[in-house]
Amino acid sequence: MQPFIAAMSKVRQAFFAAIIRSLLRTKSLLQTILNIWISPSIIKGENVEACANGGATTSSRNGRKIGRDKFLEMVEKAFRPASSRKRLGGLSEGLKKQFLESMEDNPLCMLPSYNYQLPSGDERGTFLALDVGGSTFRVALIELSGRDAGAGQEGRILKGATFKINHGVKQLKGVLFFDWMAERIEETLSGQTEGHDMSDAPLSMGLAWSFPIEQTSLRSGLLQGMGKFFLAADGLLGHDLGDLIQASCSRRGLNVQLNAIVNDSSATLLSKAYSDPTTRFALILGTGVNAAIHLPVHTFALPKFGARPDEWHRCAKHVIVNTELSMFGAGILPSTIWDDELRSVHPNPTFQPLEHFVSGGYLGEIVRLVLVDGIQTAGLFGGVVPPTLRESYSLETETISYMESDHSENLSKATAIFSSRHPSSSPPTLSDIQAVRTIASLVSTRASALVATGVHALWCLRNEAESIAAHQTEHTLVAYNGSVLENYPNFKSNCQGFLDQLVEGSGGRRGVVELMYAEESSLLGAAVAGAVAALDVSDVVTGRLEGVAW
């Protein structure tokens, strides 16, 4: 009789626990009763909650529970092999193959820009730089003093301002948005002689534009939809971006001339190439990921260049390429069950494969999916999922970055940060916070390895295009910026370490490809692009031009 009573007691406890769990989710007694009637598995303790709340259901699909150490071991086995040299070497080959295929006819990536000149470092003067992003518009008057001015002195901001692009600004339709830009330019240049005196030559202006355009020359491109709630393109689709900005500036009486439009990765490459002539790559890793590379023109199929003037083809021997790196890796990236879970609910799961594995927009979400699985199957956090963690993308990459930066014995800062952002009825123990840091470290280390592999693949691509053997390659810089590379603990050093391993495995020397921070790259790169473009084309053609690296 006693076994029967004990069994009934367990059933009763499970029943009431199921009611409480369901009430927490639905806040409705009627819905709770219906849930239990329709799905008795709730009473059995099976993990049906994860799917409803964006969590992975990996190791508990059969109602099986595992211990903390066993779960973390499973996570390590899922992520660690992706960082092995052999695995990364094969991935690099696969990425290089995809790069080559895209250089034939892909209209979305490996896009040759109109920038075929790298700065020599001799360009000097005062230039206006514009940087238009999704949330800010930056304007800066920049003085270029030349490469021989000394480290850190090559370019300096004489005057600058940052303007918030709030919802009201985003809602400005058509030319009103560009008129707003011109007003901010005028505001920034207030009190300066540059850009006002109509008797002087126009102030050369370069623009870093973070939205899609169909570029038709170095200074022009056809405006496309901007997304992110911007209405500037309304009624202006297909209009020339350069002309729109120039016209708005003219209406304000500004004596400026837009000479170059570049994207963020091209601007980063140009900014570092101005101070260091060994720069041939750029890497952006923040919310998203992208890269630029300097390649010989002959490596591209002619259709990739579209309809360009004969003069451009006569002058261009090399070209800066916007790789759109985020779009590569389909079918060859080392996916785990949690990566699969992320993509299964993503509105566009195949558009940017690499970005889903490495960018700041997704690292926190991968950690969240793993952590929720661990809570539900291994009893982390007392088996209670903090309410905020039930929401997709609620665990920010910034949060796990702060947690990984805490190396104290009791992890007090990491605990405080996590608890404040994700409070729970079951406060985390030291063991729980250690588990979060372990998961975050595995996810971020894999990301750094994959980013390094992308850079290595581009390095190999350039070596082949230039007919350079790996053991003969000279020191080459990869200019970088972006919040993940700049701020995430150990990310840059891990990335450099994996890159060194891959280069050595290809026959090169450790350190021959070096990641180097490019400060204020969007603004400085826009100024450099404007400086190079402002040079007389007739001098380029006749070969009399100084200050241009071919």
Coordinates of C-alpha atoms in Angstrom, one line a residue:
M1 CA 0.0 0.0 0.0
Q2 CA 2.8 2.4 0.9
P3 CA 4.3 2.3 -2.7
F4 CA 0.9 3.1 -4.1
I5 CA 0.5 6.1 -1.7
A6 CA 4.0 7.3 -2.6
A7 CA 3.3 7.0 -6.3
M8 CA 0.0 8.9 -6.0
S9 CA 1.8 11.6 -4.0
K10 CA 4.4 12.1 -6.8
V11 CA 1.6 12.3 -9.4
R12 CA -0.2 14.9 -7.2
Q13 CA 3.0 16.9 -6.8
A14 CA 3.7 16.8 -10.6
F15 CA 0.1 17.8 -11.3
F16 CA 0.3 20.9 -9.1
A17 CA 3.8 21.8 -10.4
A18 CA 2.4 21.5 -14.0
I19 CA -0.5 23.9 -13.1
I20 CA 1.9 26.4 -11.6
R21 CA 4.3 26.3 -14.6
S22 CA 1.4 26.6 -17.0
L23 CA -0.2 29.5 -15.1
L24 CA 3.2 31.3 -15.2
R25 CA 3.1 31.1 -18.9
T26 CA -0.6 31.7 -19.7
K27 CA -1.9 33.6 -16.7
S28 CA -5.2 31.8 -17.4
L29 CA -6.6 28.9 -15.2
L30 CA -8.9 27.8 -18.1
Q31 CA -6.1 27.7 -20.6
T32 CA -4.0 25.8 -18.0
I33 CA -6.6 23.1 -17.6
L34 CA -7.0 22.8 -21.4
N35 CA -3.2 22.6 -21.8
I36 CA -2.9 19.7 -19.3
W37 CA -6.0 18.0 -20.9
I38 CA -4.6 18.3 -24.4
S39 CA -1.0 17.6 -23.5
P40 CA -0.5 15.2 -20.6
S41 CA 3.3 15.3 -21.2
I42 CA 3.3 18.5 -19.2
I43 CA 2.6 16.5 -16.1
K44 CA 5.3 14.0 -17.0
G45 CA 7.8 16.9 -16.9
E46 CA 8.7 16.7 -20.5
N47 CA 10.2 19.8 -22.0
V48 CA 7.5 21.3 -24.1
E49 CA 8.1 24.8 -22.8
A50 CA 11.3 25.4 -24.8
C51 CA 9.7 25.4 -28.2
A52 CA 7.0 27.8 -27.1
N53 CA 9.6 30.2 -25.8
G54 CA 12.3 30.1 -28.4
G55 CA 14.5 27.6 -26.4
A56 CA 16.3 24.6 -27.7
T57 CA 14.8 21.2 -26.7
T58 CA 17.9 19.3 -27.5
S59 CA 18.8 16.9 -24.7
S60 CA 15.4 16.6 -23.1
R61 CA 13.2 15.5 -26.0
N62 CA 12.7 12.2 -24.3
G63 CA 12.1 13.8 -20.9
R64 CA 15.7 12.9 -19.9
K65 CA 17.6 15.0 -17.4
I66 CA 21.4 15.3 -17.2
G67 CA 23.8 16.7 -14.7
R68 CA 25.5 20.1 -15.0
D69 CA 28.9 18.8 -15.8
K70 CA 27.6 16.4 -18.4
F71 CA 25.7 19.2 -20.1
L72 CA 28.7 21.5 -20.2
E73 CA 30.8 18.6 -21.6
M74 CA 28.1 18.2 -24.3
V75 CA 28.3 21.9 -25.1
E76 CA 32.1 21.8 -25.3
K77 CA 32.0 18.8 -27.6
A78 CA 29.6 20.7 -29.9
F79 CA 31.6 23.9 -30.1
R80 CA 35.3 23.0 -29.5
P81 CA 35.9 20.9 -32.7
A82 CA 34.9 23.8 -34.9
S83 CA 38.1 25.6 -33.8
S84 CA 40.6 22.8 -34.7
R85 CA 43.2 23.8 -37.3
K86 CA 42.2 20.9 -39.6
R87 CA 38.6 21.9 -39.5
L88 CA 39.3 25.6 -40.0
G89 CA 41.7 24.8 -42.9
G90 CA 39.0 22.9 -44.7
L91 CA 36.5 25.7 -44.1
S92 CA 39.0 28.3 -45.5
E93 CA 39.2 26.3 -48.7
G94 CA 35.5 26.1 -48.9
L95 CA 35.1 29.9 -48.3
K96 CA 37.7 30.7 -50.9
K97 CA 35.9 28.5 -53.4
Q98 CA 32.7 30.5 -52.7
F99 CA 34.6 33.8 -53.1
L100 CA 35.8 32.7 -56.5
E101 CA 32.4 31.6 -57.6
S102 CA 30.9 35.0 -56.5
M103 CA 33.6 36.9 -58.5
E104 CA 32.0 35.5 -61.7
D105 CA 28.4 36.6 -61.6
N106 CA 27.0 37.1 -58.0
P107 CA 25.3 40.5 -57.9
L108 CA 25.1 40.5 -54.0
C109 CA 28.7 40.0 -52.9
M110 CA 32.4 40.3 -53.9
L111 CA 31.4 43.7 -55.3
P112 CA 34.2 45.7 -57.0
S113 CA 33.9 49.4 -55.9
Y114 CA 35.0 52.4 -58.0
N115 CA 38.0 52.9 -55.7
Y116 CA 41.0 51.6 -57.7
Q117 CA 43.6 53.9 -56.0
L118 CA 45.1 53.3 -52.6
P119 CA 46.4 56.5 -50.9
S120 CA 50.2 57.0 -51.0
G121 CA 50.1 58.9 -47.8
D122 CA 51.3 62.1 -49.5
E123 CA 47.7 63.5 -49.8
R124 CA 47.5 66.6 -47.7
G125 CA 44.9 69.3 -47.0
T126 CA 41.6 69.9 -45.3
F127 CA 38.6 67.7 -46.2
L128 CA 35.0 67.3 -45.1
A129 CA 34.0 63.7 -44.0
L130 CA 30.4 62.5 -43.6
D131 CA 29.3 59.3 -42.0
V132 CA 25.7 58.3 -42.3
G133 CA 24.6 55.3 -40.2
G134 CA 21.4 53.8 -38.9
S135 CA 21.2 56.0 -35.8
T136 CA 23.8 58.8 -36.2
F137 CA 25.0 61.3 -38.7
R138 CA 28.6 62.4 -38.1
V139 CA 30.3 65.4 -39.7
A140 CA 34.0 66.2 -39.4
L141 CA 36.5 68.6 -40.8
I142 CA 39.7 66.6 -41.1
E143 CA 43.2 67.7 -41.8
L144 CA 45.4 65.2 -43.6
S145 CA 49.0 65.8 -42.8
G146 CA 50.7 62.9 -44.7
R147 CA 52.1 59.6 -43.6
D148 CA 55.5 61.2 -42.6
A149 CA 53.7 63.3 -40.0
G150 CA 54.3 60.5 -37.5
A151 CA 52.2 57.7 -36.0
G152 CA 48.8 59.0 -35.0
Q153 CA 49.4 62.4 -36.5
E154 CA 48.5 61.6 -40.2
G155 CA 45.0 62.8 -39.8
R156 CA 43.2 64.8 -37.1
I157 CA 39.7 66.1 -36.6
L158 CA 39.7 69.9 -36.6
K159 CA 36.0 70.1 -35.8
G160 CA 33.3 67.5 -35.7
A161 CA 29.8 66.8 -34.5
T162 CA 27.5 63.8 -34.1
F163 CA 23.8 64.2 -34.7
K164 CA 21.2 61.6 -33.5
I165 CA 19.0 60.3 -36.3
N166 CA 15.8 59.9 -34.3
H167 CA 12.5 58.7 -35.5
G168 CA 11.4 62.1 -36.6
V169 CA 14.5 62.5 -38.8
K170 CA 14.0 59.0 -40.2
Q171 CA 10.5 60.1 -41.2
L172 CA 11.7 63.0 -43.3
K173 CA 10.6 62.1 -46.9
G174 CA 12.7 62.6 -50.0
V175 CA 14.9 65.7 -50.3
L176 CA 13.9 66.8 -46.8
F177 CA 16.3 64.3 -45.3
F178 CA 19.1 65.5 -47.5
D179 CA 18.2 69.1 -46.6
W180 CA 18.5 68.1 -42.9
M181 CA 21.9 66.7 -43.6
A182 CA 23.0 70.0 -45.3
E183 CA 21.7 71.9 -42.3
R184 CA 23.9 69.8 -40.0
I185 CA 26.9 70.3 -42.2
E186 CA 26.3 74.0 -42.2
E187 CA 26.0 73.9 -38.4
T188 CA 29.3 72.0 -38.0
L189 CA 31.2 74.3 -40.3
S190 CA 29.8 77.4 -38.5
G191 CA 32.7 79.7 -37.7
Q192 CA 35.0 78.0 -40.2
T193 CA 36.2 79.6 -43.4
E194 CA 36.2 76.2 -45.1
G195 CA 33.1 75.5 -47.1
H196 CA 31.8 79.0 -47.0
D197 CA 34.0 81.3 -49.0
M198 CA 32.7 81.0 -52.6
S199 CA 35.8 82.6 -54.0
D200 CA 37.9 79.6 -52.9
A201 CA 38.0 76.1 -54.5
P202 CA 35.1 73.9 -53.1
L203 CA 35.9 71.9 -50.0
S204 CA 36.3 68.3 -51.0
M205 CA 33.8 66.0 -49.3
G206 CA 33.8 62.2 -48.8
L207 CA 30.8 60.2 -47.7
A208 CA 30.6 56.9 -45.8
W209 CA 27.1 55.6 -46.6
S210 CA 25.8 52.6 -44.7
F211 CA 22.8 51.8 -46.9
P212 CA 22.3 50.1 -50.3
I213 CA 23.1 52.1 -53.4
E214 CA 23.8 51.0 -57.0
Q215 CA 27.1 52.8 -57.4
T216 CA 27.6 54.3 -60.8
S217 CA 30.9 56.3 -60.2
L218 CA 33.2 57.1 -57.3
R219 CA 31.0 60.1 -56.4
S220 CA 27.6 58.8 -57.4
G221 CA 25.1 56.0 -57.0
L222 CA 21.5 55.3 -57.5
L223 CA 19.5 55.5 -54.3
Q224 CA 17.8 52.4 -53.1
G225 CA 15.4 51.6 -50.2
M226 CA 17.2 52.3 -46.9
G227 CA 15.0 50.2 -44.6
K228 CA 15.2 50.8 -40.8
F229 CA 12.1 53.1 -41.1
F230 CA 13.9 55.7 -43.2
L231 CA 11.7 57.5 -45.7
A232 CA 14.5 59.4 -47.5
A233 CA 14.2 57.3 -50.6
D234 CA 10.4 57.8 -50.9
G235 CA 9.9 59.3 -54.4
L236 CA 13.6 59.3 -55.0
L237 CA 14.4 55.6 -55.8
G238 CA 16.9 55.5 -58.7
H239 CA 18.0 59.1 -58.2
D240 CA 21.6 59.9 -57.9
L241 CA 22.7 60.1 -54.2
G242 CA 25.7 62.4 -55.0
D243 CA 23.5 64.9 -56.8
L244 CA 20.9 64.9 -54.0
I245 CA 23.4 65.7 -51.4
Q246 CA 25.2 68.2 -53.6
A247 CA 21.9 70.0 -54.4
S248 CA 20.9 70.3 -50.7
C249 CA 24.3 71.7 -49.8
S250 CA 24.1 74.2 -52.6
R251 CA 20.7 75.4 -51.4
R252 CA 22.4 76.2 -48.0
G253 CA 25.1 78.2 -49.8
L254 CA 27.8 75.7 -48.9
N255 CA 30.9 75.7 -51.1
V256 CA 31.5 71.9 -51.0
Q257 CA 31.9 69.2 -53.5
L258 CA 31.1 65.6 -53.0
N259 CA 34.0 63.6 -54.6
A260 CA 33.6 60.1 -53.1
I261 CA 31.1 57.7 -51.7
V262 CA 32.3 54.6 -49.9
N263 CA 30.9 51.9 -47.6
D264 CA 32.1 51.1 -44.1
S265 CA 34.6 48.4 -45.0
S266 CA 36.2 50.3 -47.9
A267 CA 36.5 53.4 -45.6
T268 CA 38.3 51.3 -43.0
L269 CA 40.7 49.9 -45.5
L270 CA 41.5 53.4 -46.9
S271 CA 41.9 55.0 -43.5
K272 CA 44.6 52.5 -42.4
A273 CA 46.2 52.4 -45.9
Y274 CA 46.8 56.1 -45.6
S275 CA 49.0 55.6 -42.6
D276 CA 50.4 52.1 -43.4
P277 CA 51.1 51.1 -47.0
T278 CA 51.0 47.4 -46.1
T279 CA 47.2 47.5 -45.6
R280 CA 45.3 45.3 -48.0
F281 CA 42.3 44.2 -46.0
A282 CA 39.6 45.6 -43.7
L283 CA 37.4 43.7 -41.3
I284 CA 34.2 45.1 -39.6
L285 CA 32.7 43.1 -36.7
G286 CA 30.0 44.6 -34.6
T287 CA 26.3 44.0 -34.9
G288 CA 27.1 42.6 -38.3
V289 CA 30.2 41.5 -40.2
N290 CA 31.9 42.5 -43.4
A291 CA 35.3 42.7 -45.0
A292 CA 37.1 44.6 -47.8
I293 CA 40.0 43.4 -49.9
H294 CA 42.3 45.0 -52.5
L295 CA 42.5 42.7 -55.6
P296 CA 43.7 42.8 -59.1
V297 CA 41.0 43.7 -61.6
H298 CA 41.8 40.8 -63.9
T299 CA 40.5 38.3 -61.3
F300 CA 36.9 39.3 -61.9
A301 CA 34.6 38.4 -64.7
L302 CA 33.9 41.5 -66.8
P303 CA 30.1 41.6 -66.0
K304 CA 30.9 42.2 -62.4
F305 CA 31.9 45.7 -63.3
G306 CA 28.7 46.6 -64.9
A307 CA 28.7 49.6 -67.3
R308 CA 31.8 51.6 -66.4
P309 CA 33.5 54.2 -68.5
D310 CA 36.4 53.0 -70.6
E311 CA 38.6 55.5 -68.8
W312 CA 38.0 53.6 -65.5
H313 CA 39.1 50.3 -67.1
R314 CA 42.2 52.0 -68.6
C315 CA 43.2 53.3 -65.2
A316 CA 42.2 50.5 -62.9
K317 CA 44.7 47.7 -62.3
H318 CA 43.5 46.9 -58.8
V319 CA 40.2 47.6 -57.0
I320 CA 38.9 47.7 -53.5
V321 CA 36.2 45.0 -53.1
N322 CA 33.2 45.0 -50.8
T323 CA 33.1 41.3 -50.0
E324 CA 29.8 41.3 -48.1
L325 CA 31.5 38.6 -46.0
S326 CA 28.4 37.9 -44.0
M327 CA 26.7 36.2 -47.0
F328 CA 29.3 33.4 -47.3
G329 CA 29.5 30.0 -45.6
A330 CA 26.3 28.4 -46.7
G331 CA 26.4 24.6 -46.3
I332 CA 30.0 24.5 -44.8
L333 CA 29.8 26.2 -41.4
P334 CA 30.1 24.0 -38.3
S335 CA 26.5 24.2 -37.1
T336 CA 25.3 22.9 -33.7
I337 CA 21.7 22.0 -32.6
W338 CA 21.5 25.5 -31.1
D339 CA 22.5 27.2 -34.3
D340 CA 19.8 25.1 -36.1
E341 CA 17.3 26.3 -33.5
L342 CA 18.3 30.0 -34.1
R343 CA 17.8 29.6 -37.9
S344 CA 14.6 27.7 -37.6
V345 CA 12.8 30.8 -36.3
H346 CA 14.8 33.4 -38.3
P347 CA 12.8 35.3 -40.9
N348 CA 15.7 35.0 -43.4
P349 CA 17.8 32.0 -42.3
T350 CA 19.9 31.6 -45.4
F351 CA 20.7 35.2 -46.3
Q352 CA 23.8 35.8 -44.1
P353 CA 25.1 32.5 -43.0
L354 CA 28.4 33.6 -41.5
E355 CA 26.8 36.5 -39.6
H356 CA 24.6 34.2 -37.6
F357 CA 27.7 32.5 -36.2
V358 CA 30.0 35.4 -35.5
S359 CA 28.3 38.8 -35.2
G360 CA 27.3 40.7 -32.1
G361 CA 23.7 40.6 -33.3
Y362 CA 23.7 36.8 -32.7
L363 CA 26.3 35.7 -30.1
G364 CA 24.1 36.6 -27.2
E365 CA 21.2 34.7 -28.7
I366 CA 23.2 31.5 -29.3
V367 CA 24.3 31.6 -25.6
R368 CA 20.7 32.2 -24.6
L369 CA 19.5 29.1 -26.5
V370 CA 22.3 26.9 -24.9
L371 CA 21.6 28.4 -21.5
V372 CA 17.9 27.8 -21.6
D373 CA 18.5 24.2 -22.6
G374 CA 20.9 23.8 -19.7
I375 CA 18.3 25.3 -17.3
Q376 CA 15.6 22.9 -18.5
T377 CA 17.7 19.8 -18.8
A378 CA 20.6 20.1 -16.4
G379 CA 19.0 22.1 -13.6
L380 CA 21.1 25.2 -14.0
F381 CA 19.6 28.2 -12.2
G382 CA 17.5 25.8 -10.1
G383 CA 15.7 24.6 -13.2
V384 CA 13.9 28.0 -13.4
V385 CA 14.2 30.0 -16.6
P386 CA 14.4 33.8 -15.8
P387 CA 11.3 35.3 -17.4
T388 CA 13.3 37.7 -19.6
L389 CA 15.3 34.8 -21.0
R390 CA 12.1 33.3 -22.5
E391 CA 12.2 36.1 -25.1
S392 CA 14.3 35.7 -28.2
Y393 CA 17.4 37.9 -28.4
S394 CA 16.9 39.0 -24.8
L395 CA 20.4 38.1 -23.7
E396 CA 22.6 40.8 -25.3
T397 CA 26.1 40.2 -26.5
E398 CA 27.1 43.1 -24.3
T399 CA 25.9 41.3 -21.2
I400 CA 28.0 38.1 -21.9
S401 CA 30.9 40.4 -22.8
Y402 CA 30.8 42.0 -19.4
M403 CA 30.5 38.6 -17.7
E404 CA 33.5 37.2 -19.5
S405 CA 35.5 40.2 -18.5
D406 CA 35.0 39.4 -14.8
H407 CA 38.0 37.3 -13.6
S408 CA 37.4 37.7 -9.8
E409 CA 37.2 34.7 -7.6
N410 CA 33.5 35.2 -6.7
L411 CA 32.4 36.7 -10.1
S412 CA 30.5 39.4 -8.2
K413 CA 30.3 41.8 -11.2
A414 CA 29.2 39.1 -13.5
T415 CA 26.6 38.0 -11.0
A416 CA 25.3 41.5 -10.5
I417 CA 25.1 42.3 -14.2
F418 CA 23.2 39.1 -15.0
S419 CA 20.9 39.3 -12.1
S420 CA 20.0 42.9 -12.8
R421 CA 19.2 42.2 -16.4
H422 CA 17.6 38.8 -15.9
P423 CA 16.1 38.6 -12.4
S424 CA 14.7 35.3 -11.3
S425 CA 12.9 33.7 -8.4
S426 CA 15.8 31.4 -8.2
P427 CA 18.9 33.6 -7.9
P428 CA 22.0 32.3 -9.7
T429 CA 24.7 30.6 -7.7
L430 CA 28.4 31.0 -8.4
S431 CA 28.2 27.7 -10.2
D432 CA 25.4 29.0 -12.5
I433 CA 27.4 32.2 -13.4
Q434 CA 30.5 30.0 -14.1
A435 CA 28.3 27.9 -16.4
V436 CA 27.2 31.0 -18.3
R437 CA 30.8 32.2 -18.7
T438 CA 31.8 28.8 -19.9
I439 CA 29.1 28.7 -22.5
A440 CA 29.8 32.3 -23.6
S441 CA 33.5 31.5 -23.9
L442 CA 32.9 28.5 -26.1
V443 CA 30.5 30.5 -28.4
S444 CA 32.8 33.5 -28.7
T445 CA 35.9 31.4 -29.2
R446 CA 34.3 29.6 -32.1
A447 CA 33.2 33.0 -33.5
S448 CA 36.8 34.3 -33.4
A449 CA 38.0 31.2 -35.1
L450 CA 35.5 31.5 -37.9
V451 CA 36.3 35.2 -38.4
A452 CA 40.0 34.3 -38.6
T453 CA 39.1 31.7 -41.2
G454 CA 37.3 34.2 -43.3
V455 CA 40.3 36.5 -43.2
H456 CA 42.7 33.6 -44.0
A457 CA 40.5 32.6 -47.0
L458 CA 40.7 36.2 -48.3
W459 CA 44.5 36.2 -47.8
C460 CA 44.9 33.0 -49.7
L461 CA 42.6 34.4 -52.5
R462 CA 44.8 37.5 -52.8
N463 CA 48.0 35.5 -52.8
E464 CA 46.8 33.4 -55.7
A465 CA 45.5 36.5 -57.6
E466 CA 48.9 38.2 -57.2
S467 CA 50.9 34.9 -57.8
I468 CA 52.5 35.1 -54.4
A469 CA 53.6 31.9 -52.6
A470 CA 52.6 31.8 -49.0
H471 CA 56.2 31.6 -47.8
Q472 CA 57.1 34.7 -49.8
T473 CA 54.3 36.9 -48.5
E474 CA 55.3 40.1 -46.8
H475 CA 53.8 41.7 -43.7
T476 CA 50.2 42.6 -44.4
L477 CA 47.7 44.6 -42.3
V478 CA 44.0 43.9 -41.8
A479 CA 42.5 47.1 -40.6
Y480 CA 39.6 46.4 -38.2
N481 CA 36.9 48.1 -36.1
G482 CA 33.5 47.2 -34.7
S483 CA 32.3 46.6 -31.1
V484 CA 33.0 42.9 -31.0
L485 CA 36.6 43.1 -32.1
E486 CA 37.2 46.2 -30.1
N487 CA 35.4 45.4 -26.8
Y488 CA 34.7 41.7 -26.4
P489 CA 37.3 40.2 -24.0
N490 CA 40.0 38.2 -25.8
F491 CA 38.1 38.2 -29.1
K492 CA 40.8 40.0 -31.1
S493 CA 43.7 38.1 -29.5
N494 CA 41.9 34.8 -30.1
C495 CA 41.2 35.8 -33.7
Q496 CA 44.8 36.7 -34.2
G497 CA 45.9 33.4 -32.7
F498 CA 43.7 31.4 -35.0
L499 CA 44.8 33.5 -38.0
D500 CA 48.5 32.8 -37.1
Q501 CA 47.8 29.0 -37.0
L502 CA 46.1 29.1 -40.3
V503 CA 48.8 31.1 -42.0
E504 CA 51.5 28.8 -40.6
G505 CA 49.5 25.8 -41.9
S506 CA 49.5 27.4 -45.3
G507 CA 53.3 27.8 -45.3
G508 CA 53.4 31.4 -44.2
R509 CA 55.1 33.0 -41.2
R510 CA 53.3 33.6 -37.9
G511 CA 52.4 37.3 -37.6
V512 CA 52.7 38.0 -41.3
V513 CA 49.0 38.9 -41.4
E514 CA 48.2 41.2 -38.6
L515 CA 45.0 42.6 -37.3
M516 CA 45.3 46.4 -36.6
Y517 CA 42.8 48.7 -35.1
A518 CA 41.6 51.6 -37.4
E519 CA 40.5 54.5 -35.2
E520 CA 37.7 56.7 -36.5
S521 CA 37.9 54.7 -39.7
S522 CA 34.6 55.8 -41.3
L523 CA 35.4 59.5 -41.0
L524 CA 39.1 59.3 -41.8
G525 CA 38.4 56.8 -44.6
A526 CA 35.7 59.1 -46.1
A527 CA 38.2 62.0 -46.0
V528 CA 41.0 60.0 -47.6
A529 CA 38.6 58.8 -50.3
G530 CA 37.6 62.4 -51.0
A531 CA 41.3 63.4 -51.1
V532 CA 42.2 60.7 -53.6
A533 CA 39.2 61.4 -55.7
A534 CA 39.7 65.1 -55.8
L535 CA 42.9 64.7 -57.7
D536 CA 42.7 65.7 -61.4
V537 CA 41.7 62.7 -63.6
S538 CA 43.8 64.1 -66.5
D539 CA 46.9 63.7 -64.3
V540 CA 45.9 60.1 -63.6
V541 CA 45.7 59.3 -67.2
T542 CA 49.0 61.0 -68.2
G543 CA 50.8 59.5 -65.2
R544 CA 51.7 62.8 -63.7
L545 CA 49.8 62.3 -60.5
E546 CA 51.5 62.3 -57.1
G547 CA 50.0 60.8 -54.0
V548 CA 48.5 57.7 -55.6
A549 CA 49.5 54.1 -55.0
W550 CA 48.8 51.7 -57.8

